[in-house]
Coordinates of C-alpha atoms in Angstrom, one line a residue:
M203 CA 16.7 28.7 11.0
A204 CA 13.1 27.4 11.0
K205 CA 12.5 23.7 10.8
L206 CA 11.5 22.5 7.4
H207 CA 7.9 21.4 7.3
I208 CA 7.4 18.0 5.6
S209 CA 3.9 17.3 4.4
T210 CA 2.0 14.4 5.8
D211 CA -0.6 14.5 3.0
W212 CA -0.6 11.4 0.9
W213 CA -2.6 10.1 -2.1
T214 CA -2.8 6.6 -3.6
A215 CA -3.8 5.6 -7.1
P216 CA -3.7 2.4 -9.2
A217 CA -1.3 2.0 -12.0
E218 CA -0.4 -1.0 -14.2
A219 CA 2.8 -2.9 -14.7
E220 CA 3.9 -3.8 -18.2
N221 CA 2.6 -7.3 -17.6
G222 CA -0.8 -5.9 -16.5
N223 CA -0.4 -6.5 -12.8
L224 CA -1.7 -3.8 -10.4
I225 CA 0.8 -1.3 -9.0
L226 CA -0.4 0.9 -6.1
V227 CA 1.3 4.3 -6.3
T228 CA 1.4 6.3 -3.1
G229 CA 2.7 9.8 -3.3
R230 CA 3.3 12.7 -0.9
R231 CA 1.6 16.0 -1.8
N232 CA 2.8 19.5 -1.1
M233 CA 6.5 19.1 -1.5
Q234 CA 7.2 22.4 -3.1
N235 CA 8.8 23.9 0.0
V236 CA 11.3 21.0 0.1
R237 CA 12.0 21.4 -3.6
D238 CA 12.5 25.1 -3.2
T239 CA 15.5 24.6 -0.8
Q240 CA 17.4 23.1 -3.8
K241 CA 19.2 20.9 -1.3
Y242 CA 17.4 17.6 -1.9
I243 CA 19.2 16.8 -5.1
Y244 CA 19.7 13.0 -4.7
R245 CA 17.0 10.5 -5.6
L246 CA 17.4 7.2 -3.9
E247 CA 15.3 4.1 -4.5
M248 CA 15.0 1.3 -1.9
T249 CA 13.5 -1.8 -3.5
W250 CA 12.1 -4.8 -1.5
T251 CA 11.6 -7.9 -3.6
Y252 CA 8.8 -10.2 -2.3
E253 CA 6.9 -13.3 -3.4
P254 CA 3.7 -11.9 -4.9
D255 CA 0.2 -13.3 -4.7
T256 CA -1.8 -13.9 -7.9
K257 CA -2.4 -10.2 -8.1
G258 CA 1.2 -9.2 -7.6
M259 CA 0.7 -8.0 -4.0
P260 CA 2.6 -9.1 -0.8
D261 CA 1.0 -11.5 1.7
L262 CA -0.3 -10.1 5.0
E263 CA 2.9 -11.0 7.0
T264 CA 5.1 -9.3 4.4
S265 CA 2.9 -6.2 4.1
T266 CA 2.7 -5.9 7.9
L267 CA 6.5 -5.9 8.1
M268 CA 6.7 -3.4 5.2
E269 CA 4.5 -1.0 7.1
K270 CA 6.6 -1.3 10.2
V271 CA 9.7 -0.4 8.1
Q272 CA 7.8 2.5 6.6
D273 CA 6.8 3.8 10.0
A274 CA 10.4 3.6 11.2
I275 CA 11.7 5.4 8.2
E276 CA 9.1 8.1 8.6
D277 CA 9.9 8.5 12.3
C278 CA 13.6 8.8 11.5
F279 CA 13.4 11.4 8.8
M280 CA 10.6 13.5 10.4
K281 CA 13.0 14.0 13.4
D282 CA 15.9 14.7 11.1
P283 CA 14.8 15.7 7.6
T284 CA 18.0 14.9 5.8
A285 CA 15.8 12.8 3.4
V286 CA 12.2 12.6 2.6
V287 CA 10.1 9.7 1.2
T288 CA 8.2 11.1 -1.7
G289 CA 6.6 8.0 -3.2
I290 CA 6.0 4.3 -2.6
Y291 CA 5.2 1.8 -5.4
T292 CA 3.8 -1.6 -4.4
G293 CA 2.9 -4.4 -6.7
D294 CA 4.2 -7.0 -9.2
G295 CA 6.5 -8.5 -6.6
L296 CA 8.2 -5.2 -5.6
R297 CA 7.8 -2.4 -3.1
N298 CA 9.9 0.6 -4.1
W299 CA 10.4 3.6 -1.8
V300 CA 11.6 6.8 -3.5
F301 CA 13.5 9.3 -1.3
Y302 CA 15.0 12.7 -2.0
A303 CA 18.1 13.4 0.1
R304 CA 20.6 16.1 0.9
S305 CA 23.5 13.8 1.3
L306 CA 24.1 10.2 0.1
H307 CA 26.5 9.6 3.0
I308 CA 24.1 10.8 5.7
F309 CA 21.2 8.9 4.0
Q310 CA 23.2 5.7 4.1
R311 CA 24.0 6.1 7.8
K312 CA 20.4 7.0 8.7
I313 CA 18.8 4.2 6.7
N314 CA 21.3 1.7 8.1
E315 CA 20.3 2.8 11.6
V316 CA 16.6 2.4 10.9
L317 CA 17.1 -1.0 9.2
S318 CA 19.3 -2.4 12.0
T319 CA 16.2 -2.9 14.1
F320 CA 14.7 -5.3 11.7
P321 CA 15.7 -8.8 10.5
E322 CA 17.8 -8.9 7.3
L323 CA 15.5 -7.7 4.5
P324 CA 15.6 -8.4 0.7
L325 CA 16.5 -4.8 -0.2
S326 CA 18.5 -3.2 -3.0
F327 CA 19.3 0.5 -3.5
H328 CA 19.9 2.8 -6.4
A329 CA 20.9 6.5 -6.2
E330 CA 21.3 9.3 -8.8
E331 CA 21.2 13.0 -8.9
D332 CA 17.8 14.4 -9.7
P333 CA 17.9 18.1 -8.7
D334 CA 14.8 18.9 -10.8
W335 CA 12.7 16.1 -9.1
E336 CA 11.8 14.6 -12.5
E337 CA 10.7 11.3 -11.0
Y338 CA 8.5 13.1 -8.5
D339 CA 6.8 15.1 -11.2
E340 CA 6.2 11.9 -13.3
M341 CA 4.8 10.1 -10.2
C342 CA 2.4 13.0 -9.5
Q343 CA 0.9 12.6 -13.0
T344 CA -0.7 9.3 -11.8
E345 CA -2.7 11.0 -9.0
I346 CA -6.4 10.9 -9.6
Q347 CA -7.9 14.4 -9.3
D348 CA -11.3 14.9 -7.8
E349 CA -12.8 15.9 -11.2
E350 CA -11.6 12.5 -12.6
L351 CA -13.8 10.6 -10.0

């Protein structure tokens, strides 16, 4: 069986929270081949609550640590694509990673392995079935197309 190719093509676009604060939406492009497997049916959200600056963004120390966590997550799931990060939302005091996974149990084990290398982080998790990738489709609507520039 051929290894599943996971896109490394990302886009970022601004969005707005209900209170008017900036939310940066970062999405992964070209995920159709992953969707077509029909095996990534669980959507998981990992949310990091932080003390925001006046614009709702994390401070430099927090954002640097968030990027280290992001890199560790990417390394883990690129080696073993049991889950894939499809979107990252940052702003209004929250960073929210969205994953699609094949198994909740394996995702939990893998993410715990990744996070064990970091100090305790202010994270919460939510999971539900989303076999049609409805959240992903909704997120992709925020991407700014070239003709919109």
